[in-house]
CSV table of C-alpha atoms and ligand atoms in Angstrom, one decimal:
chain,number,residue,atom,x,y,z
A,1,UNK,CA,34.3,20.9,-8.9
A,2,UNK,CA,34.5,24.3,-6.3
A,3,UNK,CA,35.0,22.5,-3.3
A,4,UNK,CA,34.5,24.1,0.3
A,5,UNK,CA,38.4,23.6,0.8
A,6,UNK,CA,39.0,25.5,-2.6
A,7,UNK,CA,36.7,28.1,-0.9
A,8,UNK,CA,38.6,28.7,1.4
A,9,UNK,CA,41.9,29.5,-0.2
A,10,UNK,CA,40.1,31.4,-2.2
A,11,UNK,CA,39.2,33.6,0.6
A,12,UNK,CA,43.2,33.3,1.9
A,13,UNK,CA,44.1,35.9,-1.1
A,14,UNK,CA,41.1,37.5,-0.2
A,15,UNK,CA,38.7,36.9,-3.3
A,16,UNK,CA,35.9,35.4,-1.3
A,17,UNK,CA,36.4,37.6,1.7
A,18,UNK,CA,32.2,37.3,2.0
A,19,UNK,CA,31.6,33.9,1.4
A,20,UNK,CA,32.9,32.9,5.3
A,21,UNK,CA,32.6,34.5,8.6
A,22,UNK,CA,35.8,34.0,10.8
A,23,UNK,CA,35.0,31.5,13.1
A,24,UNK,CA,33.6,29.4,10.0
A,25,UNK,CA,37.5,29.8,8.2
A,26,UNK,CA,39.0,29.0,11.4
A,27,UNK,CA,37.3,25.5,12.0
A,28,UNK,CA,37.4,25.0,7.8
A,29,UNK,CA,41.3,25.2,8.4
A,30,UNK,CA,41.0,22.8,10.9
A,31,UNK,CA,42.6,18.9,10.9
A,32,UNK,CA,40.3,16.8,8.7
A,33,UNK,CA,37.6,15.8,10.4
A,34,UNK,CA,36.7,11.8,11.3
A,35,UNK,CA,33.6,12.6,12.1
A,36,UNK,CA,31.2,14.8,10.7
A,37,UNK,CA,28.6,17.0,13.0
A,38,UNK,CA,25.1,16.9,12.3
A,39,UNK,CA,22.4,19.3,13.3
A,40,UNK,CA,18.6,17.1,13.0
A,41,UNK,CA,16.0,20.0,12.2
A,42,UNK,CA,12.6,18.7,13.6
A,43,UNK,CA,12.1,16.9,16.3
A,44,UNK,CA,9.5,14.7,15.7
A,45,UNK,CA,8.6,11.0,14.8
A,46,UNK,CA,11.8,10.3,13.0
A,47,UNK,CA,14.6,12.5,14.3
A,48,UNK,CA,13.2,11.0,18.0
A,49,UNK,CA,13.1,7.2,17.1
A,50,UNK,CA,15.0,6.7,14.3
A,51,UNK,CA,17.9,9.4,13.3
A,52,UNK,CA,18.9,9.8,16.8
A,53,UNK,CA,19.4,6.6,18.0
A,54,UNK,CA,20.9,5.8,14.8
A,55,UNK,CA,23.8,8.5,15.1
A,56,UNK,CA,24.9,6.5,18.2
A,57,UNK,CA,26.1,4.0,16.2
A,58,UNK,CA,27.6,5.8,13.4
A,59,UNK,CA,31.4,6.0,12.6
A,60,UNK,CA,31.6,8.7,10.6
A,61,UNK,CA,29.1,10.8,11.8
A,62,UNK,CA,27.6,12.6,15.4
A,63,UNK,CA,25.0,14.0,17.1
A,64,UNK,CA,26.1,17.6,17.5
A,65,UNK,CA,23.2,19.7,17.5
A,66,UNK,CA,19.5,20.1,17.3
A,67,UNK,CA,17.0,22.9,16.1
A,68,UNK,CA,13.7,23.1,17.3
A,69,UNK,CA,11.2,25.2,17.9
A,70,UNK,CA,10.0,23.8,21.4
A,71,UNK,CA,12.3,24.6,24.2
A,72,UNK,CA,11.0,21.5,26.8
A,73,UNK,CA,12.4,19.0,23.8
A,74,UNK,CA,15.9,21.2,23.8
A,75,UNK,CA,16.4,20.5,27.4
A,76,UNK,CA,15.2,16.7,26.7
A,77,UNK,CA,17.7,15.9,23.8
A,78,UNK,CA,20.1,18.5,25.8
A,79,UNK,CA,20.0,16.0,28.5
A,80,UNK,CA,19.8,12.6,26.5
A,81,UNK,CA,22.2,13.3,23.5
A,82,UNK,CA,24.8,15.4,25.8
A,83,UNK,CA,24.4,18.4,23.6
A,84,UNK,CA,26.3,21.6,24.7
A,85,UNK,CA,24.3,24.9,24.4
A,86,UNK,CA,25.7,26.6,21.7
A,87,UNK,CA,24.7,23.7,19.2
A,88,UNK,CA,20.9,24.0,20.1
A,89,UNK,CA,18.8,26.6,17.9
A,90,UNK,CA,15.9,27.7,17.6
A,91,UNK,CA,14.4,28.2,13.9
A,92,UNK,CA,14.3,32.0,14.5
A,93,UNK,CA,18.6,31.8,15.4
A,94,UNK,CA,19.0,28.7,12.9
A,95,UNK,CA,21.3,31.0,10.1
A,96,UNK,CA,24.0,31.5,13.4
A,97,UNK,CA,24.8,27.8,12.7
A,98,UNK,CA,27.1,29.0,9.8
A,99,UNK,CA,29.2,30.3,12.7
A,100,UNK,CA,29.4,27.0,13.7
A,101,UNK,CA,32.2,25.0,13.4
A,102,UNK,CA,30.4,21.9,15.0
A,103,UNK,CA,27.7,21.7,12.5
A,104,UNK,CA,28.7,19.8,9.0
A,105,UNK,CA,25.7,18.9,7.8
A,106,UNK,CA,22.2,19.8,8.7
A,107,UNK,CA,19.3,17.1,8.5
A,108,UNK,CA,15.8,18.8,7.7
A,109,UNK,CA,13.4,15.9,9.0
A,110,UNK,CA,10.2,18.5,9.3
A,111,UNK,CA,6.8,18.7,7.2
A,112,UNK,CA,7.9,18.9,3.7
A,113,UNK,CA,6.4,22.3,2.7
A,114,UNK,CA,9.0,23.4,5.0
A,115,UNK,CA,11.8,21.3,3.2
A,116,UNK,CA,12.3,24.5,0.7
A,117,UNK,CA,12.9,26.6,3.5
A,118,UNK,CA,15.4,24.9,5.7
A,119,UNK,CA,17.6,23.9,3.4
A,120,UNK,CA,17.9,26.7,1.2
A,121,UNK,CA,18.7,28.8,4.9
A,122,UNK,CA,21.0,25.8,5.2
A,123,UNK,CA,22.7,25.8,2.3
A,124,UNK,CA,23.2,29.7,2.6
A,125,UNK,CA,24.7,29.5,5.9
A,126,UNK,CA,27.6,27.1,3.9
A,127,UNK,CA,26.5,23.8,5.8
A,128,UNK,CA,25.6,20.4,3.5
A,129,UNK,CA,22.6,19.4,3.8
A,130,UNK,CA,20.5,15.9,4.2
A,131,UNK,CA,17.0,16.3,3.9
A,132,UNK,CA,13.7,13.8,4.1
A,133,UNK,CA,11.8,12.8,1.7
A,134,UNK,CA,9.7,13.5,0.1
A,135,UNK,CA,12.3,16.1,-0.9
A,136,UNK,CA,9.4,19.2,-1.6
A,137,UNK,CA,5.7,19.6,-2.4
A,138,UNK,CA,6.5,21.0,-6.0
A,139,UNK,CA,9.3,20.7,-8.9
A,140,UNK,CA,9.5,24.5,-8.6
A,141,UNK,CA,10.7,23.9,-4.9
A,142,UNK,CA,13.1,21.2,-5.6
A,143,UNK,CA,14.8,23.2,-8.5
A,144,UNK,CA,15.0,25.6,-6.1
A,145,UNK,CA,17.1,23.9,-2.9
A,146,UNK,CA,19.1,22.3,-5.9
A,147,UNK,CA,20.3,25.2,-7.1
A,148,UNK,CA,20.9,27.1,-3.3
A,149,UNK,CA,22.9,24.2,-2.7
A,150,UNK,CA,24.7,24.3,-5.7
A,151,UNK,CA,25.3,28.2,-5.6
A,152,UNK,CA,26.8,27.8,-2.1
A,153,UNK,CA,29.1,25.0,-3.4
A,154,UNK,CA,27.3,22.7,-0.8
A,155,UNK,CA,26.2,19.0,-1.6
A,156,UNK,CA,22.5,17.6,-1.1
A,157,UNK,CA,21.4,13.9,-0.4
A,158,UNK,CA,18.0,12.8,0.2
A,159,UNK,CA,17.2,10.4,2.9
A,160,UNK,CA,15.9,7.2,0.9
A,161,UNK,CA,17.2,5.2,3.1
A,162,UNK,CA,16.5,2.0,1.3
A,163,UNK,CA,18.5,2.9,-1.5
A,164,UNK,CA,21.4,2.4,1.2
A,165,UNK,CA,20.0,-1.1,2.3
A,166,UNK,CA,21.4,-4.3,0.5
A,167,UNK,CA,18.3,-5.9,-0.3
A,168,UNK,CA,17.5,-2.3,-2.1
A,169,UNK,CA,20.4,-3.2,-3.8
A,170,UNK,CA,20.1,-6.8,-4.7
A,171,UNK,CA,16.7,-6.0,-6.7
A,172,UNK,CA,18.0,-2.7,-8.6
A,173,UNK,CA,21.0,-5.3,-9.6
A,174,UNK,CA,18.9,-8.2,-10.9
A,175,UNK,CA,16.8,-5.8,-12.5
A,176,UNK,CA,19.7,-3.9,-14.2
A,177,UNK,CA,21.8,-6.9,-14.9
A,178,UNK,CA,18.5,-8.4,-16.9
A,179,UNK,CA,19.0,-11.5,-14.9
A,180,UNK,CA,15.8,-12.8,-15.9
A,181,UNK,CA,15.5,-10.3,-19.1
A,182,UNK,CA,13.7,-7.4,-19.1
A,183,UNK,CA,11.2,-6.5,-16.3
A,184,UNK,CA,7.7,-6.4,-17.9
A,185,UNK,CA,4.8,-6.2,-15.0
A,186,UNK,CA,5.7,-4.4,-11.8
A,187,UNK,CA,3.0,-4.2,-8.8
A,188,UNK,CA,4.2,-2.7,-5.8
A,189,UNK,CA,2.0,-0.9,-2.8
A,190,UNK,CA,3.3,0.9,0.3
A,191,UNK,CA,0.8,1.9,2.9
A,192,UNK,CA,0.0,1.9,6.5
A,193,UNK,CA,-3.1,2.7,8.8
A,194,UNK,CA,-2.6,6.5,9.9
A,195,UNK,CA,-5.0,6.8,12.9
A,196,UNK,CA,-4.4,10.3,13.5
A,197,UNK,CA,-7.0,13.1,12.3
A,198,UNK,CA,-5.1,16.4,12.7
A,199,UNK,CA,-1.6,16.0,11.5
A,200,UNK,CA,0.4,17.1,8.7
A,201,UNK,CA,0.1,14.6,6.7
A,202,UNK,CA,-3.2,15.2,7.0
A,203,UNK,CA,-3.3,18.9,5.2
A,204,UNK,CA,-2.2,19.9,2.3
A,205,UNK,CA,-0.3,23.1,2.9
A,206,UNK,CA,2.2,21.2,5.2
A,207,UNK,CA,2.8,18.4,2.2
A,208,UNK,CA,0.1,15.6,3.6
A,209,UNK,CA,-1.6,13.1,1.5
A,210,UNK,CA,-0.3,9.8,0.8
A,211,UNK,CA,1.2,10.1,-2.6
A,212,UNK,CA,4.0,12.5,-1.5
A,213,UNK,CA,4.6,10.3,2.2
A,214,UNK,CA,4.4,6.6,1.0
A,215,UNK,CA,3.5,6.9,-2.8
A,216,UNK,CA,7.2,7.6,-2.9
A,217,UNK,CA,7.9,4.2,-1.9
A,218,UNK,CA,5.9,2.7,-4.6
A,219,UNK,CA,6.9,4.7,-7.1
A,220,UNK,CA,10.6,4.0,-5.8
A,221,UNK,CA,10.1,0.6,-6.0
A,222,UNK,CA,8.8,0.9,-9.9
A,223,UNK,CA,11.7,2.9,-11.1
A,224,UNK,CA,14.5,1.0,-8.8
A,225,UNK,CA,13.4,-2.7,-10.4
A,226,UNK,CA,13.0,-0.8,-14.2
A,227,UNK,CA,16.3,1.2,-13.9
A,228,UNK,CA,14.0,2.9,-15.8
A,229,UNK,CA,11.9,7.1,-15.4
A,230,UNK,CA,8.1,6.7,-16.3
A,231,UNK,CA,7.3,8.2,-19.8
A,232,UNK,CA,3.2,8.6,-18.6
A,233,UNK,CA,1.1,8.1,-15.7
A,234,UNK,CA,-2.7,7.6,-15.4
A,235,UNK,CA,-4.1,7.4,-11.3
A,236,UNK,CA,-7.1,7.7,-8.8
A,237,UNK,CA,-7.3,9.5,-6.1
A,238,UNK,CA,-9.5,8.0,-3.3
A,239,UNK,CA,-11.3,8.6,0.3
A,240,UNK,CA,-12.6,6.0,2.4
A,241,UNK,CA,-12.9,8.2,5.8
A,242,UNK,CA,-14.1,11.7,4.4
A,243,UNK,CA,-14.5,12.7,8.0
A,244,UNK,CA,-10.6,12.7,8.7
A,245,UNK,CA,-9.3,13.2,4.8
A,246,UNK,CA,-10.9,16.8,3.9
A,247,UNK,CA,-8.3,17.7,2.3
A,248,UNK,CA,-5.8,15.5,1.0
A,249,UNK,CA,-6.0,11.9,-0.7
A,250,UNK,CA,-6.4,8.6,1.7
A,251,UNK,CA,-5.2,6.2,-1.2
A,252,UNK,CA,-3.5,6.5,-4.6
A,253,UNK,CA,-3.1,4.1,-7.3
A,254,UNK,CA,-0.9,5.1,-10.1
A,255,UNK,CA,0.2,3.3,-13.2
A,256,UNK,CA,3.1,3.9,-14.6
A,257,UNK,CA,4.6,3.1,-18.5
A,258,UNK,CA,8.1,2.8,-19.3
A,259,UNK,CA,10.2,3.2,-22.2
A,260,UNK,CA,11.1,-0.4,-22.0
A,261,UNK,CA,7.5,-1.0,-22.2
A,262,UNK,CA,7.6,-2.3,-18.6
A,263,UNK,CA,4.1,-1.4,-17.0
A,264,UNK,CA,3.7,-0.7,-13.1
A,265,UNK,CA,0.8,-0.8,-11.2
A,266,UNK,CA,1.1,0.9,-7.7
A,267,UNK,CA,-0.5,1.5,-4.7
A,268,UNK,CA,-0.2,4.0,-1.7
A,269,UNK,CA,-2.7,4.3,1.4
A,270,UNK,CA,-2.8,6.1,4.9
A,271,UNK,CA,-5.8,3.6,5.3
A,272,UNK,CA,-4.4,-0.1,4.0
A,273,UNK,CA,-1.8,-1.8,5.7
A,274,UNK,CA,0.7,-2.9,2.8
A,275,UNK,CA,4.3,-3.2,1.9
A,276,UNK,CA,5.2,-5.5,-1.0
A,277,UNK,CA,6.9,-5.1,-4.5
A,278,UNK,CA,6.7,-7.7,-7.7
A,279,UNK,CA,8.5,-7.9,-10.4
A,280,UNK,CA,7.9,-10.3,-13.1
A,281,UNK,CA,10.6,-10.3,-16.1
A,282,UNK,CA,10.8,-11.7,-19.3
A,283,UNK,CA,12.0,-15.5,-17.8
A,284,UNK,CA,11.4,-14.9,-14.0
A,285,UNK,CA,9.9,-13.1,-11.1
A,286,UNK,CA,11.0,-11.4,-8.0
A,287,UNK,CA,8.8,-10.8,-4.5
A,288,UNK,CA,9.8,-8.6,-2.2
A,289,UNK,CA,8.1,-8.1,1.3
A,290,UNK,CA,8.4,-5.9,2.9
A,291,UNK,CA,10.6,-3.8,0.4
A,292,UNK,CA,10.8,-0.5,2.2
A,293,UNK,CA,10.6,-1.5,5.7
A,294,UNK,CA,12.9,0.4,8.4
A,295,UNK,CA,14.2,-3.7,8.9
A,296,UNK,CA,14.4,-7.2,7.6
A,297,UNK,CA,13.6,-6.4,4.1
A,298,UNK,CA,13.7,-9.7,2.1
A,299,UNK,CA,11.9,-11.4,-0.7
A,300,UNK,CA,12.7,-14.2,-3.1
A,301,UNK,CA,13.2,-14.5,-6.9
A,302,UNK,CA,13.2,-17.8,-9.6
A,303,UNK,CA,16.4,-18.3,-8.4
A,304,UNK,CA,16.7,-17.5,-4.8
A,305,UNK,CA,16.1,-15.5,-1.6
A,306,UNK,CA,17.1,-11.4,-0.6
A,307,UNK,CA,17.9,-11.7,2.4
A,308,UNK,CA,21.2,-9.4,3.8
A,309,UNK,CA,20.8,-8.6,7.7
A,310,UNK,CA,21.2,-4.5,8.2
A,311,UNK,CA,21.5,-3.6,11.4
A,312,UNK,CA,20.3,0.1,10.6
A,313,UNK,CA,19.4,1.5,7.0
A,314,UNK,CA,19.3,5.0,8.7
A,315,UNK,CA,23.1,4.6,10.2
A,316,UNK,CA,24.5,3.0,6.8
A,317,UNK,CA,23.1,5.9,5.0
A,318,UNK,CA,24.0,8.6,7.4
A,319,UNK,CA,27.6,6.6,7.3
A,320,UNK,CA,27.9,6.2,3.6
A,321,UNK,CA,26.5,10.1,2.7
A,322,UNK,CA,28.9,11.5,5.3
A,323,UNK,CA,32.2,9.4,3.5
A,324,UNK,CA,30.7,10.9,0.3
A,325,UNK,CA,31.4,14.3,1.6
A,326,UNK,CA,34.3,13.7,3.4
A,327,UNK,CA,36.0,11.6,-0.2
A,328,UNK,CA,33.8,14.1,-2.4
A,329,UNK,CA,32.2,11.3,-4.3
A,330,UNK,CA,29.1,10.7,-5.4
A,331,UNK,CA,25.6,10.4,-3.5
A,332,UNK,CA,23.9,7.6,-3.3
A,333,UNK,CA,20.4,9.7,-3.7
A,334,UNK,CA,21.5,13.3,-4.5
A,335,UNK,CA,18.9,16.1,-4.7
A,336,UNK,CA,18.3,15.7,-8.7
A,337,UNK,CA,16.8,11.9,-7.1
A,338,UNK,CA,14.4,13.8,-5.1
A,339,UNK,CA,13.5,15.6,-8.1
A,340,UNK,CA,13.1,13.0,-10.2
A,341,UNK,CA,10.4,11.4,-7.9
A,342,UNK,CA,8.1,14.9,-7.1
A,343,UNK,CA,7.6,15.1,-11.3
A,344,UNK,CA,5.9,12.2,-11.0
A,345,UNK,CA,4.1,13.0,-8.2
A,346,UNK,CA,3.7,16.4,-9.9
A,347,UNK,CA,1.9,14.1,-13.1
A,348,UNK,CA,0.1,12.0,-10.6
A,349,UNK,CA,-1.8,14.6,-9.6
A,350,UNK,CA,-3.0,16.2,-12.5
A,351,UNK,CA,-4.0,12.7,-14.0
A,352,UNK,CA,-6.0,12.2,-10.6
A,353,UNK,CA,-7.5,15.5,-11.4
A,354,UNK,CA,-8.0,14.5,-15.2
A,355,UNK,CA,-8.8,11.1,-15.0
A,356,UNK,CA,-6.6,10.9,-18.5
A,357,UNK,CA,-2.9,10.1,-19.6
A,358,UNK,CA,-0.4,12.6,-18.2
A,359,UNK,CA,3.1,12.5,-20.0
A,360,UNK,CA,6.3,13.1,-18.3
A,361,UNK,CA,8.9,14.9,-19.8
A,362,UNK,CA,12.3,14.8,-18.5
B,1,LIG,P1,6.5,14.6,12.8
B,1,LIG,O1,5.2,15.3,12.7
B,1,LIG,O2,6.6,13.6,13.8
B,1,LIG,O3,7.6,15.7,13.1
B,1,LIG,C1,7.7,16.9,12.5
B,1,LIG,C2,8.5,17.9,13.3
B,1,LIG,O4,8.4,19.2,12.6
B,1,LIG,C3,8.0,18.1,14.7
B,1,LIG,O5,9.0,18.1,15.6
B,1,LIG,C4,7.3,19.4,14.6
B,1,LIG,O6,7.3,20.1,15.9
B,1,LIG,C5,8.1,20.2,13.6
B,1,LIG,N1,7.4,21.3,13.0
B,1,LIG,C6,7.9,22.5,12.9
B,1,LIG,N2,7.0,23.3,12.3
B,1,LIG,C7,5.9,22.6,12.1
B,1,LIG,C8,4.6,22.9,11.5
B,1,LIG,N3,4.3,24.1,11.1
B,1,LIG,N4,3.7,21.9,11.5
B,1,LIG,C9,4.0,20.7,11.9
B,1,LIG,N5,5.2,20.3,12.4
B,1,LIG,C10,6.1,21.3,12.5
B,1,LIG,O7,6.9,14.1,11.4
B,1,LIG,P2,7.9,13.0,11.0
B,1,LIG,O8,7.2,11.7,10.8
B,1,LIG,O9,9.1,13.0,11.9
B,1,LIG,O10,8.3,13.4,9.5
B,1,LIG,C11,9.3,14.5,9.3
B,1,LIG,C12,9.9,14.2,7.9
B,1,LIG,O11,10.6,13.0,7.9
B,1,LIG,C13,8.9,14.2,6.8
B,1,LIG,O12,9.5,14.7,5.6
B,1,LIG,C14,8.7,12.7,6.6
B,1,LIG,O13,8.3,12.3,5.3
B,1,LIG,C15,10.1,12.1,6.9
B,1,LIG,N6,10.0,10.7,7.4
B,1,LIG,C16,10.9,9.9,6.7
B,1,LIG,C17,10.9,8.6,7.1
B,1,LIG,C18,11.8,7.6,6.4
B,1,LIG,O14,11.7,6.4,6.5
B,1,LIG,N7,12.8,8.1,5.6
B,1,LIG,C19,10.1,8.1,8.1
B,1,LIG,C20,9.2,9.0,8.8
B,1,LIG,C21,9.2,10.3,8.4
């Protein structure tokens, strides 16, 4: 694989003289770094309570800039996070940061209709790039900042977090070791009450609805205890406060067939407080609750408890996806994972719409 470091020798004899400005070949050349420098894009919700105070206790990862459209915040973080000046941008300066040798990787954690954006503008300016989930509002889009990223020889994770978390981990194994045979009946639901009326995740042009926000979740938990990608989906689409959900659905439930023959019925809500997946296998069964919780995920099985203390999912992953770009191994959740989920969101939707069977093709 074209690696950044084969990059630049390339541009040493001169065949890639536009690929790097100077300052960015003067920092590549650089000792090896230790620790990487991230750049959180968005600073709302989760770059505020979670991402930040996670890259405090990182080892292989920092803090090193911010972008943000709100200037009061820059002097906040400026303040909190000892950031120097010339690693805060705005998102009308943001392509400068591939001037800067500070800035590794940039984390988009903003609306996802704006996901498409930032990291293709990312990914041109030569930086790797983590980015929320749900990855984007559309296949087209996630085709799209998979193949910027790949034609700017930059690597893309997605931040499922629980897919770094042990208990995660402990479920995908019993399911993929067939522990107790093959997993036949899957009920999972992620949801939580959502008392605001004017947000995002409220509108559809900025990527609201549940489906996309915590459908992901459920569906995550479906195809991490299968191992399996859904072959067809039916679902309904539902309301129960039309004054706040005009335009976007309030709940989801979506059932999923695999090519095992493993059926999954799931459930997703901005209205129901809910957070539990079940798996019942050929000779066994396996609870987890809460399965996608930020901590203290656990849940027991025929033959035992989950139950692995994790002091931060969002510092293990930020850890573990920074040591796969400094080893150049693989991602845990690379973008083609992102991807994977939005064409079944994708078919969710159109069997809402058609209240029939929607295939999935791969
Ligand atoms: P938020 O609304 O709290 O923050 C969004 C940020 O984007 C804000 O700083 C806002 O100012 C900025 N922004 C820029 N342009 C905007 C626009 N046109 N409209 C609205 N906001 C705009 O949202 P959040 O909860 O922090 O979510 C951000 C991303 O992180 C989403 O993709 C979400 O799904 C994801 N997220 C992931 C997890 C997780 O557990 N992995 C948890 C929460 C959120």
């Amino acid at each position: 694989m074209f690696t950044r470091r084969d990059a630049i020798k390339s541009l040493a004899v001169g065949s890639a003289a536009t690929l790097f400005s100077p300052n960015t070949l003067l920092a590549s050349l650089a000792k090896k770094k230790d620790k990487l420098g991230i750049a959180l894009v968005g600073l709302g919700y989760y770059s505020t309570d979670l991402l930040a105070p996670a890259l405090q206790m990182t080892d292989k990862c920092y803090l090193a800039g911010i972008v943000t459209g709100t200037p009061a915040k820059a002097e906040q973080w400026k303040k909190k996070y000892n950031i120097p000046d010339k690693n805060i941008y705005n998102y009308q300066n943001f392509d400068s940061i591939a001037n800067n040798p500070d800035i590794d990787v940039v984390y988009v954690v903003l609306p996802p209709s704006m996901h498409r954006e930032y990291v293709v503008r990312a990914a041109k300016a030569g930086k790797r790039v983590f980015c929320e989930k749900p990855m984007a509002t559309s296949v087209a889009d996630c085709k799209a900042m998979i193949k910027a990223c790949e034609d700017n020889k930059v690597k893309l994770a997605i931040g499922y977090r629980c897919q770094h978390d042990p208990n995660t981990q402990e479920y995908m194994r019993i399911g993929r070791e067939k522990i107790y045979g093959k997993p036949m009946m899957i009920a999972c639901g992620a949801g939580y009450v959502d008392g605001r009326t004017t947000h995002w995740k409220q509108k559809k042009a900025l990527g609201g609805g549940c489906m996309p926000d915590m459908g992901v979740y459920a569906l995550q938990g479906a195809r991490l205890a299968t191992g399996e990608e859904p072959i067809s989906v039916t679902a309904q689409a539902h309301v129960i406060r039309p004054e706040i959900y005009k335009e976007v659905e309030e709940t989801m439930l979506f059932q999923l067939q695999f090519p095992s023959g493993a059926m999954a019925s799931c459930y997703t809500s901005f209205g129901i407080n809910m957070n539990y997946l079940q798996v019942n296998y050929e000779k066994g069964w396996l609870k987890m609750e809460p399965f996608s919780a930020y901590g203290g995920n656990k849940g027991s099985h025929s033959g035992g408890i989950i139950d692995f203390p994790i002091k931060s999912q969002q510092a293990k992953q930020l850890d573990e996806d920074c040591l796969a770009l400094m080893n150049n191994t693989q991602l845990i959740a690379p973008g083609e994972e992102g991807l994977r989920d939005i064409r079944v969101v994708e078919a969710i939707y159109q069997a809402a719409k058609s209240g029939g069977t929607v295939k999935i093709s791969s």
